[in-house]
Amino acid sequence: MPLIIKDEYPEKLFRDDGKRLDGRDKTELRPIKMDVGVVENADGSAYLEWGNNKIFAAVYGPREVHPHHLAKPDRGILRVFYRMTTYSVFERKRPAPGRREKEISMVIADCLRPLLFLELYPGTSFEVFLEVMDADGGTRCAATTVAALALADAGIPMKSLVTAVAVGKIDDELVVDLSGIEDKAGQADLPCAITWFNEELSLLQFDGNMNLKQMEEFLSLAKTALSEIYQIQLDALKKKYIEIQEEVSGGNS
Ligand code: UDP
């Protein structure tokens, strides 16, 4: 599937057969693949491919806070570093973290913080590094989703996972999981995330225009998509433990 070429936006985002440009139906997700335990030197890690997006997540902690003055005497702190590699997009991205990456790191931290028991880890830090190797729309949602998996892989006590997806409007139709070109050439983009332990939204951003009825429809579409993605997260975690179990029972026989 070709990645987006900047400024070459098609006039229509639906084909004559009613499908989206990448062949999907309106409520269909791009193919998603997740694995955990992929970075040897991290306490926990995960890798995700979501359409053309490719993202690594590595988690370290609880560990000493650097620089020390950031440490909190009554709780641990969570730091998230979302970065896009220079080669992850069509036009070279400047290597230094820009405002967009700082904002996305902040919103992802806001999604992850409610999951953790930071009050049990005074004076320490949890650090989540998110490296976008290939980007094609929805990277903040994909990064949030894979970050939760890496935290779980690190064995950090968590209230639940968090899952994120973007829904949007293209050519006046509501669709799920916007690709890069749909994000840029569409009419609305609404990334959202749900924390499963309380079923609350922990991310809701909005860019574009829609009426209140469409907003309700959006949230209902998002809920269905989020449940589907949550299942893939759970399967990725279970896969690791099934493999360990098989290794152990193989070794005993
Ligand atoms: N993008 C890009 N260059 C940039 C930032 C973003 O080409 O410097 C592309 C990338 O494919 C990204 C998409 O634009 O996924 C949409 O970016 P946005 O800021 O809306 O965040 P995202 O949808 O990835 O969460």
mmCIF file of C-alpha atoms and ligand atoms in Angstrom:
data_model
loop_
_atom_site.group_PDB
_atom_site.id
_atom_site.type_symbol
_atom_site.label_atom_id
_atom_site.label_comp_id
_atom_site.label_asym_id
_atom_site.label_seq_id
_atom_site.Cartn_x
_atom_site.Cartn_y
_atom_site.Cartn_z
ATOM 1 C CA MET A 1 0.000 0.000 0.000
ATOM 2 C CA PRO A 2 1.628 3.328 -0.990
ATOM 3 C CA LEU A 3 2.257 5.921 1.697
ATOM 4 C CA ILE A 4 0.919 9.453 1.248
ATOM 5 C CA ILE A 5 2.728 11.815 -1.064
ATOM 6 C CA LYS A 6 2.389 15.291 0.369
ATOM 7 C CA ASP A 7 0.023 17.679 -1.437
ATOM 8 C CA GLU A 8 -1.277 14.972 -3.753
ATOM 9 C CA TYR A 9 -4.744 14.697 -2.294
ATOM 10 C CA PRO A 10 -7.419 12.939 -4.342
ATOM 11 C CA GLU A 11 -10.711 14.697 -4.997
ATOM 12 C CA LYS A 12 -12.734 11.772 -3.660
ATOM 13 C CA LEU A 13 -11.921 9.552 -0.690
ATOM 14 C CA PHE A 14 -14.341 6.797 -1.751
ATOM 15 C CA ARG A 15 -13.961 4.629 -4.837
ATOM 16 C CA ASP A 16 -16.818 4.032 -7.285
ATOM 17 C CA ASP A 17 -17.559 0.682 -5.589
ATOM 18 C CA GLY A 18 -18.246 2.542 -2.303
ATOM 19 C CA LYS A 19 -15.030 1.369 -0.618
ATOM 20 C CA ARG A 20 -12.386 3.676 0.817
ATOM 21 C CA LEU A 21 -9.218 4.269 -1.220
ATOM 22 C CA ASP A 22 -7.400 1.438 0.571
ATOM 23 C CA GLY A 23 -10.321 -0.928 -0.065
ATOM 24 C CA ARG A 24 -11.878 -0.757 3.406
ATOM 25 C CA ASP A 25 -15.515 -0.423 4.398
ATOM 26 C CA LYS A 26 -16.500 2.573 6.508
ATOM 27 C CA THR A 27 -16.241 0.760 9.841
ATOM 28 C CA GLU A 28 -13.319 -1.494 8.948
ATOM 29 C CA LEU A 29 -10.000 -1.176 10.765
ATOM 30 C CA ARG A 30 -6.682 -1.406 8.983
ATOM 31 C CA PRO A 31 -4.838 -4.709 9.636
ATOM 32 C CA ILE A 32 -3.343 -4.662 13.150
ATOM 33 C CA LYS A 33 -0.532 -6.837 14.495
ATOM 34 C CA MET A 34 0.997 -6.589 17.971
ATOM 35 C CA ASP A 35 3.807 -8.408 19.766
ATOM 36 C CA VAL A 36 5.242 -8.010 23.251
ATOM 37 C CA GLY A 37 8.754 -8.575 24.616
ATOM 38 C CA VAL A 38 10.594 -7.325 21.538
ATOM 39 C CA VAL A 39 13.334 -5.138 23.093
ATOM 40 C CA GLU A 40 15.854 -7.163 25.098
ATOM 41 C CA ASN A 41 17.229 -4.270 27.181
ATOM 42 C CA ALA A 42 13.876 -2.818 28.233
ATOM 43 C CA ASP A 43 11.874 -3.843 31.316
ATOM 44 C CA GLY A 44 8.883 -4.226 29.015
ATOM 45 C CA SER A 45 8.313 -3.658 25.323
ATOM 46 C CA ALA A 46 5.913 -4.076 22.446
ATOM 47 C CA TYR A 47 5.771 -3.620 18.685
ATOM 48 C CA LEU A 48 2.775 -2.721 16.626
ATOM 49 C CA GLU A 49 1.935 -2.610 12.941
ATOM 50 C CA TRP A 50 -1.333 -0.868 12.237
ATOM 51 C CA GLY A 51 -1.842 -0.364 8.515
ATOM 52 C CA ASN A 52 1.367 1.360 7.436
ATOM 53 C CA ASN A 53 2.196 2.551 10.962
ATOM 54 C CA LYS A 54 5.093 0.758 12.645
ATOM 55 C CA ILE A 55 5.828 1.625 16.267
ATOM 56 C CA PHE A 56 8.110 0.298 19.005
ATOM 57 C CA ALA A 57 7.366 0.897 22.688
ATOM 58 C CA ALA A 58 9.970 0.372 25.419
ATOM 59 C CA VAL A 59 9.270 0.796 29.141
ATOM 60 C CA TYR A 60 11.787 1.293 31.968
ATOM 61 C CA GLY A 61 10.843 1.467 35.627
ATOM 62 C CA PRO A 62 10.324 1.866 38.423
ATOM 63 C CA ARG A 63 13.823 3.366 38.492
ATOM 64 C CA GLU A 64 15.764 6.324 39.836
ATOM 65 C CA VAL A 65 14.623 9.686 38.462
ATOM 66 C CA HIS A 66 17.023 11.623 36.239
ATOM 67 C CA PRO A 67 17.287 14.566 36.655
ATOM 68 C CA HIS A 68 16.779 14.121 40.427
ATOM 69 C CA HIS A 69 14.821 17.340 40.936
ATOM 70 C CA LEU A 70 11.879 15.830 39.004
ATOM 71 C CA ALA A 71 11.389 13.131 41.656
ATOM 72 C CA LYS A 72 8.243 13.362 43.835
ATOM 73 C CA PRO A 73 8.570 12.274 47.478
ATOM 74 C CA ASP A 74 5.003 10.964 47.667
ATOM 75 C CA ARG A 75 4.633 9.151 44.317
ATOM 76 C CA GLY A 76 6.300 7.896 41.168
ATOM 77 C CA ILE A 77 6.278 9.910 37.985
ATOM 78 C CA LEU A 78 5.412 8.809 34.451
ATOM 79 C CA ARG A 79 7.338 10.230 31.507
ATOM 80 C CA VAL A 80 6.387 9.531 27.897
ATOM 81 C CA PHE A 81 8.622 10.252 24.903
ATOM 82 C CA TYR A 82 6.747 9.944 21.588
ATOM 83 C CA ARG A 83 9.137 10.414 18.668
ATOM 84 C CA MET A 84 8.841 10.094 14.906
ATOM 85 C CA THR A 85 12.038 9.004 13.184
ATOM 86 C CA THR A 86 13.340 11.287 10.427
ATOM 87 C CA TYR A 87 12.490 8.610 7.845
ATOM 88 C CA SER A 88 9.008 7.759 9.138
ATOM 89 C CA VAL A 89 7.221 10.251 6.893
ATOM 90 C CA PHE A 90 7.432 11.237 3.226
ATOM 91 C CA GLU A 91 9.151 14.562 3.890
ATOM 92 C CA ARG A 92 12.193 14.254 6.144
ATOM 93 C CA LYS A 93 11.220 15.048 9.711
ATOM 94 C CA ARG A 94 13.632 17.173 11.721
ATOM 95 C CA PRO A 95 15.256 14.930 14.330
ATOM 96 C CA ALA A 96 14.732 17.312 17.272
ATOM 97 C CA PRO A 97 11.388 16.778 19.031
ATOM 98 C CA GLY A 98 8.959 19.459 17.873
ATOM 99 C CA ARG A 99 5.837 20.888 19.502
ATOM 100 C CA ARG A 100 3.668 18.163 17.957
ATOM 101 C CA GLU A 101 5.745 15.379 19.531
ATOM 102 C CA LYS A 102 5.739 17.106 22.918
ATOM 103 C CA GLU A 103 1.965 17.531 22.784
ATOM 104 C CA ILE A 104 1.417 13.907 21.740
ATOM 105 C CA SER A 105 3.764 12.693 24.500
ATOM 106 C CA MET A 106 1.677 14.674 26.983
ATOM 107 C CA VAL A 107 -1.690 13.340 25.799
ATOM 108 C CA ILE A 108 -0.371 9.762 25.816
ATOM 109 C CA ALA A 109 0.936 10.247 29.374
ATOM 110 C CA ASP A 110 -2.537 11.499 30.347
ATOM 111 C CA CYS A 111 -4.013 8.276 28.919
ATOM 112 C CA LEU A 112 -1.561 6.004 30.731
ATOM 113 C CA ARG A 113 -1.354 7.710 34.140
ATOM 114 C CA PRO A 114 -4.836 6.640 35.345
ATOM 115 C CA LEU A 115 -3.862 2.990 34.768
ATOM 116 C CA LEU A 116 -0.915 3.018 37.165
ATOM 117 C CA PHE A 117 -0.579 2.966 40.961
ATOM 118 C CA LEU A 118 2.028 5.738 41.026
ATOM 119 C CA GLU A 119 1.347 6.431 44.717
ATOM 120 C CA LEU A 120 2.996 3.065 45.505
ATOM 121 C CA TYR A 121 6.343 4.107 43.963
ATOM 122 C CA PRO A 122 7.523 7.338 45.658
ATOM 123 C CA GLY A 123 10.741 8.859 44.355
ATOM 124 C CA THR A 124 10.865 6.729 41.190
ATOM 125 C CA SER A 125 10.041 7.116 37.512
ATOM 126 C CA PHE A 126 8.398 5.055 34.809
ATOM 127 C CA GLU A 127 9.572 5.974 31.332
ATOM 128 C CA VAL A 128 7.831 5.022 28.103
ATOM 129 C CA PHE A 129 9.701 5.504 24.832
ATOM 130 C CA LEU A 130 7.588 5.374 21.670
ATOM 131 C CA GLU A 131 9.462 5.274 18.373
ATOM 132 C CA VAL A 132 7.383 5.703 15.233
ATOM 133 C CA MET A 133 9.360 4.021 12.460
ATOM 134 C CA ASP A 134 6.707 4.476 9.766
ATOM 135 C CA ALA A 135 3.730 6.840 10.019
ATOM 136 C CA ASP A 136 0.452 6.856 8.120
ATOM 137 C CA GLY A 137 -2.222 8.558 10.219
ATOM 138 C CA GLY A 138 -3.411 7.755 13.727
ATOM 139 C CA THR A 139 0.042 7.411 15.261
ATOM 140 C CA ARG A 140 -0.996 8.961 18.599
ATOM 141 C CA CYS A 141 -3.709 6.301 18.934
ATOM 142 C CA ALA A 142 -1.460 3.474 17.807
ATOM 143 C CA ALA A 143 1.313 4.687 20.146
ATOM 144 C CA THR A 144 -1.086 4.864 23.114
ATOM 145 C CA THR A 145 -2.303 1.340 22.396
ATOM 146 C CA VAL A 146 1.193 -0.159 22.104
ATOM 147 C CA ALA A 147 2.441 1.793 25.155
ATOM 148 C CA ALA A 148 -0.185 0.111 27.337
ATOM 149 C CA LEU A 149 1.000 -3.295 26.121
ATOM 150 C CA ALA A 150 4.638 -2.490 26.904
ATOM 151 C CA LEU A 151 3.693 -1.398 30.448
ATOM 152 C CA ALA A 152 1.838 -4.676 30.936
ATOM 153 C CA ASP A 153 4.803 -6.594 29.505
ATOM 154 C CA ALA A 154 7.043 -4.900 32.104
ATOM 155 C CA GLY A 155 4.890 -6.524 34.802
ATOM 156 C CA ILE A 156 3.908 -3.149 36.219
ATOM 157 C CA PRO A 157 0.665 -3.407 38.231
ATOM 158 C CA MET A 158 -2.090 -1.766 36.176
ATOM 159 C CA LYS A 159 -5.819 -1.216 36.619
ATOM 160 C CA SER A 160 -6.399 -2.219 32.981
ATOM 161 C CA LEU A 161 -5.136 -1.526 29.498
ATOM 162 C CA VAL A 162 -6.031 1.572 27.496
ATOM 163 C CA THR A 163 -6.957 1.411 23.809
ATOM 164 C CA ALA A 164 -7.163 4.237 21.291
ATOM 165 C CA VAL A 165 -8.510 4.791 17.781
ATOM 166 C CA ALA A 166 -9.372 7.744 15.554
ATOM 167 C CA VAL A 167 -12.788 8.058 13.960
ATOM 168 C CA GLY A 168 -13.543 10.742 11.424
ATOM 169 C CA LYS A 169 -15.565 12.173 8.565
ATOM 170 C CA ILE A 170 -14.554 11.900 4.920
ATOM 171 C CA ASP A 171 -16.720 12.990 1.961
ATOM 172 C CA ASP A 172 -19.573 13.547 4.494
ATOM 173 C CA GLU A 173 -19.462 9.928 5.730
ATOM 174 C CA LEU A 174 -18.415 8.780 9.188
ATOM 175 C CA VAL A 175 -15.537 6.311 9.129
ATOM 176 C CA VAL A 176 -13.366 4.405 11.569
ATOM 177 C CA ASP A 177 -9.549 4.439 11.778
ATOM 178 C CA LEU A 178 -8.469 7.232 9.435
ATOM 179 C CA SER A 179 -5.445 6.584 7.246
ATOM 180 C CA GLY A 180 -2.927 9.372 6.680
ATOM 181 C CA ILE A 181 -4.592 10.596 3.512
ATOM 182 C CA GLU A 182 -8.059 10.480 5.092
ATOM 183 C CA ASP A 183 -6.716 12.414 8.070
ATOM 184 C CA LYS A 184 -5.329 15.143 5.808
ATOM 185 C CA ALA A 185 -8.009 15.337 3.106
ATOM 186 C CA GLY A 186 -11.025 14.492 5.309
ATOM 187 C CA GLN A 187 -13.449 16.798 7.136
ATOM 188 C CA ALA A 188 -13.031 15.666 10.724
ATOM 189 C CA ASP A 189 -10.650 13.643 12.865
ATOM 190 C CA LEU A 190 -11.479 12.525 16.371
ATOM 191 C CA PRO A 191 -8.853 10.460 18.181
ATOM 192 C CA CYS A 192 -10.191 8.891 21.374
ATOM 193 C CA ALA A 193 -9.057 6.383 23.994
ATOM 194 C CA ILE A 194 -10.825 4.307 26.617
ATOM 195 C CA THR A 195 -9.461 3.039 29.933
ATOM 196 C CA TRP A 196 -11.136 -0.323 30.393
ATOM 197 C CA PHE A 197 -11.174 -0.505 34.215
ATOM 198 C CA ASN A 198 -13.731 2.310 34.385
ATOM 199 C CA GLU A 199 -14.778 2.520 30.715
ATOM 200 C CA GLU A 200 -13.985 6.240 30.698
ATOM 201 C CA LEU A 201 -12.586 8.268 27.826
ATOM 202 C CA SER A 202 -9.033 9.368 28.582
ATOM 203 C CA LEU A 203 -8.425 11.028 25.208
ATOM 204 C CA LEU A 204 -10.839 13.000 23.083
ATOM 205 C CA GLN A 205 -9.362 15.404 20.563
ATOM 206 C CA PHE A 206 -11.266 16.937 17.713
ATOM 207 C CA ASP A 207 -10.283 18.629 14.519
ATOM 208 C CA GLY A 208 -12.941 19.525 11.912
ATOM 209 C CA ASN A 209 -16.694 19.967 12.024
ATOM 210 C CA MET A 210 -19.701 17.783 12.840
ATOM 211 C CA ASN A 211 -23.110 18.115 14.470
ATOM 212 C CA LEU A 212 -24.159 16.657 17.817
ATOM 213 C CA LYS A 213 -25.987 13.691 16.269
ATOM 214 C CA GLN A 214 -22.858 12.784 14.332
ATOM 215 C CA MET A 215 -20.837 13.097 17.537
ATOM 216 C CA GLU A 216 -23.042 10.427 19.172
ATOM 217 C CA GLU A 217 -22.670 8.190 16.117
ATOM 218 C CA PHE A 218 -18.920 8.762 16.212
ATOM 219 C CA LEU A 219 -18.647 7.612 19.796
ATOM 220 C CA SER A 220 -20.712 4.528 19.126
ATOM 221 C CA LEU A 221 -18.513 3.611 16.123
ATOM 222 C CA ALA A 222 -15.431 4.245 18.226
ATOM 223 C CA LYS A 223 -16.662 1.981 21.046
ATOM 224 C CA THR A 224 -17.080 -0.970 18.668
ATOM 225 C CA ALA A 225 -13.658 -0.392 17.088
ATOM 226 C CA LEU A 226 -11.989 0.014 20.484
ATOM 227 C CA SER A 227 -13.388 -3.332 21.679
ATOM 228 C CA GLU A 228 -11.994 -5.019 18.574
ATOM 229 C CA ILE A 229 -8.511 -3.505 19.117
ATOM 230 C CA TYR A 230 -8.612 -4.356 22.844
ATOM 231 C CA GLN A 231 -9.043 -8.014 21.909
ATOM 232 C CA ILE A 232 -5.893 -7.857 19.755
ATOM 233 C CA GLN A 233 -3.980 -6.339 22.704
ATOM 234 C CA LEU A 234 -5.160 -9.128 25.007
ATOM 235 C CA ASP A 235 -4.258 -11.788 22.438
ATOM 236 C CA ALA A 236 -0.717 -10.332 22.109
ATOM 237 C CA LEU A 237 -0.210 -10.527 25.878
ATOM 238 C CA LYS A 238 -1.659 -14.046 26.104
ATOM 239 C CA LYS A 239 0.550 -15.209 23.217
ATOM 240 C CA LYS A 240 3.688 -14.396 25.209
ATOM 241 C CA TYR A 241 2.523 -16.390 28.241
ATOM 242 C CA ILE A 242 1.375 -19.332 26.119
ATOM 243 C CA GLU A 243 4.847 -19.401 24.522
ATOM 244 C CA ILE A 244 6.531 -19.348 27.957
ATOM 245 C CA GLN A 245 4.221 -22.114 29.171
ATOM 246 C CA GLU A 246 5.028 -24.234 26.115
ATOM 247 C CA GLU A 247 8.758 -23.647 26.598
ATOM 248 C CA VAL A 248 8.563 -24.668 30.263
ATOM 249 C CA SER A 249 6.414 -27.747 29.644
ATOM 250 C CA GLY A 250 8.653 -28.692 26.653
ATOM 251 C CA GLY A 251 11.708 -28.422 28.915
ATOM 252 C CA ASN A 252 10.068 -30.676 31.549
ATOM 253 C CA SER A 253 9.159 -33.477 29.159
HETATM 254 N N1 UDP B 1 2.773 13.519 9.401
HETATM 255 C C1 UDP B 1 3.799 13.874 8.545
HETATM 256 N N2 UDP B 1 4.785 14.704 9.015
HETATM 257 C C2 UDP B 1 4.788 15.198 10.289
HETATM 258 C C3 UDP B 1 3.737 14.840 11.135
HETATM 259 C C4 UDP B 1 2.750 13.996 10.666
HETATM 260 O O1 UDP B 1 3.828 13.434 7.394
HETATM 261 O O2 UDP B 1 5.716 15.934 10.668
HETATM 262 C C5 UDP B 1 1.744 12.585 8.904
HETATM 263 C C6 UDP B 1 1.885 11.206 9.548
HETATM 264 O O3 UDP B 1 1.558 10.222 8.582
HETATM 265 C C7 UDP B 1 0.836 11.259 10.634
HETATM 266 C C8 UDP B 1 -0.247 12.057 9.932
HETATM 267 O O4 UDP B 1 0.466 13.062 9.233
HETATM 268 O O5 UDP B 1 0.415 9.969 11.034
HETATM 269 C C9 UDP B 1 -1.262 12.687 10.840
HETATM 270 O O6 UDP B 1 -0.596 13.447 11.820
HETATM 271 P P1 UDP B 1 -1.338 13.986 13.101
HETATM 272 O O7 UDP B 1 -0.546 15.140 13.615
HETATM 273 O O8 UDP B 1 -2.792 14.199 12.817
HETATM 274 O O9 UDP B 1 -1.169 12.811 14.178
HETATM 275 P P2 UDP B 1 -1.619 11.287 14.129
HETATM 276 O O10 UDP B 1 -2.861 11.169 13.264
HETATM 277 O O11 UDP B 1 -0.460 10.523 13.558
HETATM 278 O O12 UDP B 1 -1.877 10.938 15.556
#
